[in-house]
Amino acid sequence: MQPSGHRLRDVEHHPLLAENDNYDSSSSSSSETNMADRVWFIRDGCGMVCAVMTWLLVVYADFVVTFVMLLPSKNFWYSVVNGVLFNCLAVLALSSHLRTMLTDPGAVPKGNATKEYLESLQLKPGEVIYKCPKCCCFKPERAHHCSICKRCIRKMDHHCPWVNNCVGEKNQRFFVLFTMYIALSSVHALILYGLQFISCVRGQWTECSDFSPPITVILLIFLCLEGLLFFTFTAVMFGTQIHSICKDETEIERLKSEKPTWERRLRWEGMKSVFGGPPSLLWMNPFVGFRFRRLQLRPRRGGPEFSV
């Protein structure tokens, strides 16, 4: 593959590993084989704090919606329908968040820049291949090195601290679902907030909630602010991600104005490649492809990630 001019500036051109370099190709291939059986997790302090904050904010919204607005309501079916709907959206949002955070985004195996691996690629004469000097691996086309994950990530879009992971080739669909479900739950919470506020203004504040009026007002105001901020952020991110998928262009490629050297998959073809298969309700399901794995703590050297 002939890289573009922008790609030449992306990485330094280093000579390939010599025969006496200390990289074992067998260990690299075995780690690549076992990658699918491991749960990916980035040990980044800022990312872990942001991920915990995301969960706490969703739990707070669920608490206010359920215990402040729905349970005190005298309309039984109003409480049941809205309670089930909001909690389903919250579960789907948090499940999508977990899948985004714990899924390998498409990391290139470390230390695969060996003479044996180069020979196995069977490159044509004149083909150019580059080695990432930071994680010592052959860098595939459209891959970029993440300074937080300490890995080269295939089709890396960006690193998001709120999911404590890169958004890349293998977990972009879960990130899109996460932003979509958070935006939907925020809209639902704002609608319930408006109805609750009207109900309290028309009636008695002491009767519209089991909490005291000052506590109720404070909880509702915080919920309103959270809903507005969450909806604005996730709606913009959702639209940006859908636009990138339909154009088959990552955010990094767009910012660097990289000219495509690959065959683009536009619109529905791009959506199919990210979500898998033709359009169906399975696109909305964050549990597709999920399977339980044995929890075996295996700290990995040379990077901030570990696998279980």
Tab-separated table of C-alpha atoms in Angstrom:
chain	number	residue	atom	x	y	z
A	1	MET	CA	0.000	0.000	0.000
A	2	GLN	CA	1.301	3.408	-0.952
A	3	PRO	CA	0.722	5.831	1.935
A	4	SER	CA	-0.372	9.407	1.379
A	5	GLY	CA	1.790	12.431	2.147
A	6	HIS	CA	-0.067	12.945	5.400
A	7	ARG	CA	0.714	9.398	6.435
A	8	LEU	CA	4.410	10.040	5.933
A	9	ARG	CA	4.171	12.762	8.545
A	10	ASP	CA	2.208	10.513	10.870
A	11	VAL	CA	5.052	8.131	11.655
A	12	GLU	CA	8.787	8.200	11.613
A	13	HIS	CA	10.452	6.001	9.029
A	14	HIS	CA	12.592	3.584	10.995
A	15	PRO	CA	14.462	0.584	9.664
A	16	LEU	CA	12.810	-2.757	10.185
A	17	LEU	CA	13.906	-4.860	13.098
A	18	ALA	CA	17.199	-6.615	12.684
A	19	GLU	CA	17.703	-10.257	13.446
A	20	ASN	CA	19.209	-9.530	16.857
A	21	ASP	CA	16.308	-7.373	18.101
A	22	ASN	CA	14.614	-8.570	21.279
A	23	TYR	CA	11.127	-9.258	19.928
A	24	ASP	CA	9.689	-12.725	19.890
A	25	SER	CA	7.353	-13.305	16.936
A	26	SER	CA	5.858	-16.415	18.513
A	27	SER	CA	4.788	-14.503	21.640
A	28	SER	CA	3.368	-11.749	19.452
A	29	SER	CA	1.290	-14.157	17.373
A	30	SER	CA	0.064	-16.000	20.454
A	31	SER	CA	-1.025	-12.745	22.065
A	32	GLU	CA	-2.889	-11.823	18.880
A	33	THR	CA	-4.649	-15.180	18.879
A	34	ASN	CA	-5.774	-14.831	22.492
A	35	MET	CA	-6.850	-11.185	22.115
A	36	ALA	CA	-10.461	-12.126	21.380
A	37	ASP	CA	-10.698	-14.097	24.633
A	38	ARG	CA	-9.710	-11.163	26.830
A	39	VAL	CA	-11.594	-8.187	28.196
A	40	TRP	CA	-9.884	-4.930	27.270
A	41	PHE	CA	-9.464	-2.257	29.948
A	42	ILE	CA	-7.352	0.914	30.016
A	43	ARG	CA	-5.752	1.828	33.332
A	44	ASP	CA	-5.955	5.593	32.923
A	45	GLY	CA	-6.812	7.638	36.022
A	46	CYS	CA	-8.680	10.414	34.223
A	47	GLY	CA	-10.607	7.945	32.069
A	48	MET	CA	-11.648	5.792	35.021
A	49	VAL	CA	-12.873	8.867	36.941
A	50	CYS	CA	-14.876	10.064	33.923
A	51	ALA	CA	-16.369	6.587	33.411
A	52	VAL	CA	-17.451	6.383	37.065
A	53	MET	CA	-18.924	9.898	36.855
A	54	THR	CA	-20.941	8.853	33.806
A	55	TRP	CA	-22.450	5.933	35.680
A	56	LEU	CA	-23.185	8.041	38.774
A	57	LEU	CA	-24.954	10.700	36.696
A	58	VAL	CA	-27.125	8.086	34.985
A	59	VAL	CA	-27.952	6.496	38.359
A	60	TYR	CA	-28.811	9.951	39.761
A	61	ALA	CA	-31.185	10.632	36.856
A	62	ASP	CA	-32.825	7.241	37.354
A	63	PHE	CA	-33.257	7.965	41.080
A	64	VAL	CA	-34.922	11.343	40.489
A	65	VAL	CA	-37.179	10.043	37.720
A	66	THR	CA	-38.262	6.976	39.696
A	67	PHE	CA	-38.491	8.180	43.309
A	68	VAL	CA	-39.194	11.886	42.910
A	69	MET	CA	-41.462	11.998	39.859
A	70	LEU	CA	-43.030	8.616	39.093
A	71	LEU	CA	-43.653	6.757	42.351
A	72	PRO	CA	-45.546	9.670	44.019
A	73	SER	CA	-47.781	10.001	40.944
A	74	LYS	CA	-51.460	9.060	41.405
A	75	ASN	CA	-51.673	7.758	37.826
A	76	PHE	CA	-50.603	4.119	38.049
A	77	TRP	CA	-50.159	3.433	34.320
A	78	TYR	CA	-48.329	6.738	33.801
A	79	SER	CA	-45.781	5.664	36.405
A	80	VAL	CA	-45.443	2.095	35.107
A	81	VAL	CA	-45.061	2.941	31.407
A	82	ASN	CA	-42.614	5.794	31.923
A	83	GLY	CA	-40.691	3.916	34.599
A	84	VAL	CA	-40.190	0.862	32.375
A	85	LEU	CA	-39.267	3.001	29.368
A	86	PHE	CA	-36.741	5.163	31.197
A	87	ASN	CA	-35.098	2.248	32.984
A	88	CYS	CA	-34.825	0.289	29.719
A	89	LEU	CA	-33.086	3.250	28.085
A	90	ALA	CA	-30.766	3.592	31.089
A	91	VAL	CA	-29.847	-0.114	31.016
A	92	LEU	CA	-29.194	-0.008	27.267
A	93	ALA	CA	-27.076	3.144	27.671
A	94	LEU	CA	-24.948	1.677	30.465
A	95	SER	CA	-24.612	-1.641	28.633
A	96	SER	CA	-23.408	0.196	25.526
A	97	HIS	CA	-20.977	2.150	27.712
A	98	LEU	CA	-19.562	-1.072	29.141
A	99	ARG	CA	-19.211	-2.662	25.710
A	100	THR	CA	-17.407	0.443	24.432
A	101	MET	CA	-15.075	0.543	27.423
A	102	LEU	CA	-14.281	-3.185	27.611
A	103	THR	CA	-13.988	-3.961	23.890
A	104	ASP	CA	-10.643	-3.924	22.119
A	105	PRO	CA	-11.014	-0.971	19.692
A	106	GLY	CA	-8.736	-2.624	17.136
A	107	ALA	CA	-5.280	-2.553	18.718
A	108	VAL	CA	-2.362	-3.690	16.590
A	109	PRO	CA	-0.309	-6.350	18.447
A	110	LYS	CA	2.852	-4.975	20.001
A	111	GLY	CA	6.244	-6.124	18.808
A	112	ASN	CA	5.083	-7.738	15.561
A	113	ALA	CA	7.702	-5.815	13.556
A	114	THR	CA	9.907	-8.855	13.027
A	115	LYS	CA	11.674	-10.194	9.967
A	116	GLU	CA	9.563	-13.378	10.061
A	117	TYR	CA	6.304	-11.446	10.160
A	118	LEU	CA	7.480	-9.178	7.349
A	119	GLU	CA	8.212	-12.201	5.171
A	120	SER	CA	4.790	-13.656	5.930
A	121	LEU	CA	3.120	-10.512	4.528
A	122	GLN	CA	4.394	-11.401	1.025
A	123	LEU	CA	4.704	-7.781	-0.029
A	124	LYS	CA	5.041	-6.922	-3.694
A	125	PRO	CA	8.217	-5.183	-4.908
A	126	GLY	CA	8.000	-1.446	-4.288
A	127	GLU	CA	5.350	-1.690	-1.556
A	128	VAL	CA	6.030	0.493	1.474
A	129	ILE	CA	5.291	-0.512	5.053
A	130	TYR	CA	5.984	1.500	8.175
A	131	LYS	CA	6.911	0.603	11.711
A	132	CYS	CA	5.514	2.561	14.648
A	133	PRO	CA	8.545	3.499	16.771
A	134	LYS	CA	6.417	3.800	19.915
A	135	CYS	CA	4.834	0.347	20.149
A	136	CYS	CA	7.214	-1.370	17.695
A	137	CYS	CA	4.608	-2.784	15.344
A	138	PHE	CA	3.928	-2.641	11.638
A	139	LYS	CA	1.376	0.108	11.173
A	140	PRO	CA	-1.633	-0.875	9.022
A	141	GLU	CA	-3.320	1.629	6.768
A	142	ARG	CA	-5.654	4.047	8.639
A	143	ALA	CA	-4.144	3.095	12.001
A	144	HIS	CA	-2.981	5.812	14.423
A	145	HIS	CA	-1.040	5.640	17.652
A	146	CYS	CA	-2.905	6.602	20.845
A	147	SER	CA	-0.690	8.172	23.495
A	148	ILE	CA	-3.093	7.126	26.266
A	149	CYS	CA	-3.670	3.504	25.216
A	150	LYS	CA	0.005	3.224	24.165
A	151	ARG	CA	-1.111	1.252	21.128
A	152	CYS	CA	-1.737	1.725	17.425
A	153	ILE	CA	-5.509	1.524	16.837
A	154	ARG	CA	-7.073	0.530	13.523
A	155	LYS	CA	-9.449	3.187	12.156
A	156	MET	CA	-8.979	5.233	15.320
A	157	ASP	CA	-11.611	7.981	15.485
A	158	HIS	CA	-10.646	9.559	18.811
A	159	HIS	CA	-9.899	8.719	22.436
A	160	CYS	CA	-12.908	9.401	24.651
A	161	PRO	CA	-12.236	9.757	28.401
A	162	TRP	CA	-15.954	9.295	29.186
A	163	VAL	CA	-15.751	5.681	28.000
A	164	ASN	CA	-12.090	5.325	29.054
A	165	ASN	CA	-11.131	3.922	25.672
A	166	CYS	CA	-10.372	4.714	22.080
A	167	VAL	CA	-13.205	4.632	19.572
A	168	GLY	CA	-11.966	2.477	16.726
A	169	GLU	CA	-12.751	-0.255	14.264
A	170	LYS	CA	-14.177	-2.815	16.695
A	171	ASN	CA	-16.115	-0.734	19.220
A	172	GLN	CA	-17.473	2.210	17.227
A	173	ARG	CA	-20.955	0.678	16.997
A	174	PHE	CA	-21.200	0.479	20.795
A	175	PHE	CA	-20.097	4.098	21.137
A	176	VAL	CA	-22.796	5.170	18.653
A	177	LEU	CA	-25.400	3.212	20.634
A	178	PHE	CA	-24.169	4.760	23.892
A	179	THR	CA	-24.583	8.314	22.580
A	180	MET	CA	-27.990	7.480	21.081
A	181	TYR	CA	-29.449	5.924	24.244
A	182	ILE	CA	-28.078	8.699	26.478
A	183	ALA	CA	-29.636	11.309	24.169
A	184	LEU	CA	-33.007	9.483	24.178
A	185	SER	CA	-33.033	9.044	27.959
A	186	SER	CA	-32.121	12.743	28.374
A	187	VAL	CA	-35.071	13.790	26.192
A	188	HIS	CA	-37.367	11.491	28.149
A	189	ALA	CA	-36.132	12.879	31.483
A	190	LEU	CA	-36.624	16.477	30.286
A	191	ILE	CA	-40.196	15.708	29.183
A	192	LEU	CA	-40.981	14.128	32.556
A	193	TYR	CA	-39.354	17.097	34.301
A	194	GLY	CA	-41.621	19.515	32.405
A	195	LEU	CA	-44.744	17.529	33.230
A	196	GLN	CA	-43.720	17.242	36.886
A	197	PHE	CA	-43.012	20.963	37.156
A	198	ILE	CA	-46.402	21.852	35.671
A	199	SER	CA	-48.106	19.391	38.021
A	200	CYS	CA	-46.375	20.871	41.085
A	201	VAL	CA	-47.140	24.467	40.067
A	202	ARG	CA	-50.819	23.733	39.477
A	203	GLY	CA	-51.216	21.733	42.679
A	204	GLN	CA	-49.446	21.613	46.008
A	205	TRP	CA	-45.681	21.104	46.162
A	206	THR	CA	-46.126	18.992	49.275
A	207	GLU	CA	-48.353	16.558	47.344
A	208	CYS	CA	-46.414	16.183	44.092
A	209	SER	CA	-43.412	14.504	45.746
A	210	ASP	CA	-42.530	12.487	48.821
A	211	PHE	CA	-39.616	14.860	49.456
A	212	SER	CA	-39.853	18.335	50.939
A	213	PRO	CA	-40.444	21.184	48.445
A	214	PRO	CA	-36.873	22.633	48.709
A	215	ILE	CA	-35.288	19.194	48.179
A	216	THR	CA	-37.661	18.461	45.300
A	217	VAL	CA	-36.798	21.760	43.573
A	218	ILE	CA	-33.047	21.172	43.961
A	219	LEU	CA	-33.271	17.589	42.619
A	220	LEU	CA	-35.388	18.674	39.636
A	221	ILE	CA	-33.097	21.593	38.765
A	222	PHE	CA	-30.015	19.355	38.790
A	223	LEU	CA	-31.850	16.786	36.660
A	224	CYS	CA	-32.831	19.489	34.154
A	225	LEU	CA	-29.259	20.770	33.868
A	226	GLU	CA	-27.895	17.248	33.542
A	227	GLY	CA	-30.457	16.379	30.869
A	228	LEU	CA	-29.670	19.493	28.830
A	229	LEU	CA	-25.894	18.956	29.010
A	230	PHE	CA	-26.088	15.226	28.285
A	231	PHE	CA	-28.490	15.695	25.383
A	232	THR	CA	-26.418	18.461	23.784
A	233	PHE	CA	-23.152	16.525	24.060
A	234	THR	CA	-24.428	13.093	23.003
A	235	ALA	CA	-26.667	14.385	20.198
A	236	VAL	CA	-23.712	16.202	18.646
A	237	MET	CA	-21.462	13.154	19.060
A	238	PHE	CA	-24.125	10.851	17.607
A	239	GLY	CA	-24.545	13.061	14.550
A	240	THR	CA	-20.773	13.355	14.104
A	241	GLN	CA	-20.303	9.589	14.312
A	242	ILE	CA	-23.090	8.826	11.820
A	243	HIS	CA	-21.640	11.413	9.432
A	244	SER	CA	-18.164	9.873	9.753
A	245	ILE	CA	-19.493	6.357	9.169
A	246	CYS	CA	-21.473	7.396	6.104
A	247	LYS	CA	-18.397	9.131	4.646
A	248	ASP	CA	-16.027	6.345	5.768
A	249	GLU	CA	-13.741	8.931	7.333
A	250	THR	CA	-12.551	9.022	10.930
A	251	GLU	CA	-12.313	12.230	12.937
A	252	ILE	CA	-8.500	12.108	12.841
A	253	GLU	CA	-8.519	11.684	9.062
A	254	ARG	CA	-10.923	14.603	8.717
A	255	LEU	CA	-8.879	16.914	10.955
A	256	LYS	CA	-5.663	16.029	9.112
A	257	SER	CA	-7.395	16.286	5.710
A	258	GLU	CA	-5.931	12.933	4.730
A	259	LYS	CA	-6.623	11.955	1.143
A	260	PRO	CA	-8.221	8.477	1.036
A	261	THR	CA	-5.997	5.753	-0.367
A	262	TRP	CA	-8.637	3.127	0.349
A	263	GLU	CA	-11.915	2.284	-1.338
A	264	ARG	CA	-14.566	4.184	0.585
A	265	ARG	CA	-17.742	2.531	1.814
A	266	LEU	CA	-20.317	5.287	1.599
A	267	ARG	CA	-23.655	5.619	3.412
A	268	TRP	CA	-25.413	2.273	3.863
A	269	GLU	CA	-22.307	0.265	3.019
A	270	GLY	CA	-20.449	2.107	5.754
A	271	MET	CA	-23.299	1.539	8.222
A	272	LYS	CA	-23.361	-2.164	7.373
A	273	SER	CA	-19.616	-2.501	7.893
A	274	VAL	CA	-19.819	-0.881	11.352
A	275	PHE	CA	-23.061	-2.402	12.649
A	276	GLY	CA	-22.799	-5.709	10.785
A	277	GLY	CA	-25.257	-7.078	8.245
A	278	PRO	CA	-28.320	-5.477	6.679
A	279	PRO	CA	-30.486	-3.017	8.674
A	280	SER	CA	-32.338	-4.751	11.493
A	281	LEU	CA	-33.271	-4.355	15.144
A	282	LEU	CA	-29.993	-6.087	15.991
A	283	TRP	CA	-28.263	-2.811	15.163
A	284	MET	CA	-29.893	-1.360	18.286
A	285	ASN	CA	-28.827	-4.228	20.547
A	286	PRO	CA	-25.580	-3.691	22.514
A	287	PHE	CA	-25.616	-7.335	23.656
A	288	VAL	CA	-25.003	-8.775	20.168
A	289	GLY	CA	-21.842	-10.874	20.179
A	290	PHE	CA	-21.504	-10.758	23.965
A	291	ARG	CA	-20.213	-13.829	25.736
A	292	PHE	CA	-18.985	-14.385	29.259
A	293	ARG	CA	-15.268	-14.888	29.733
A	294	ARG	CA	-13.306	-16.424	32.546
A	295	LEU	CA	-11.900	-13.790	34.868
A	296	GLN	CA	-8.151	-14.338	34.825
A	297	LEU	CA	-6.140	-11.299	35.874
A	298	ARG	CA	-3.233	-10.895	33.484
A	299	PRO	CA	-1.405	-7.574	33.759
A	300	ARG	CA	0.360	-6.922	30.466
A	301	ARG	CA	3.766	-5.317	30.238
A	302	GLY	CA	4.588	-2.269	28.208
A	303	GLY	CA	1.233	-0.490	28.284
A	304	PRO	CA	-1.536	0.831	30.497
A	305	GLU	CA	-4.060	-1.781	29.468
A	306	PHE	CA	-4.642	-5.155	31.073
A	307	SER	CA	-6.822	-8.064	30.114
A	308	VAL	CA	-8.890	-10.555	32.053
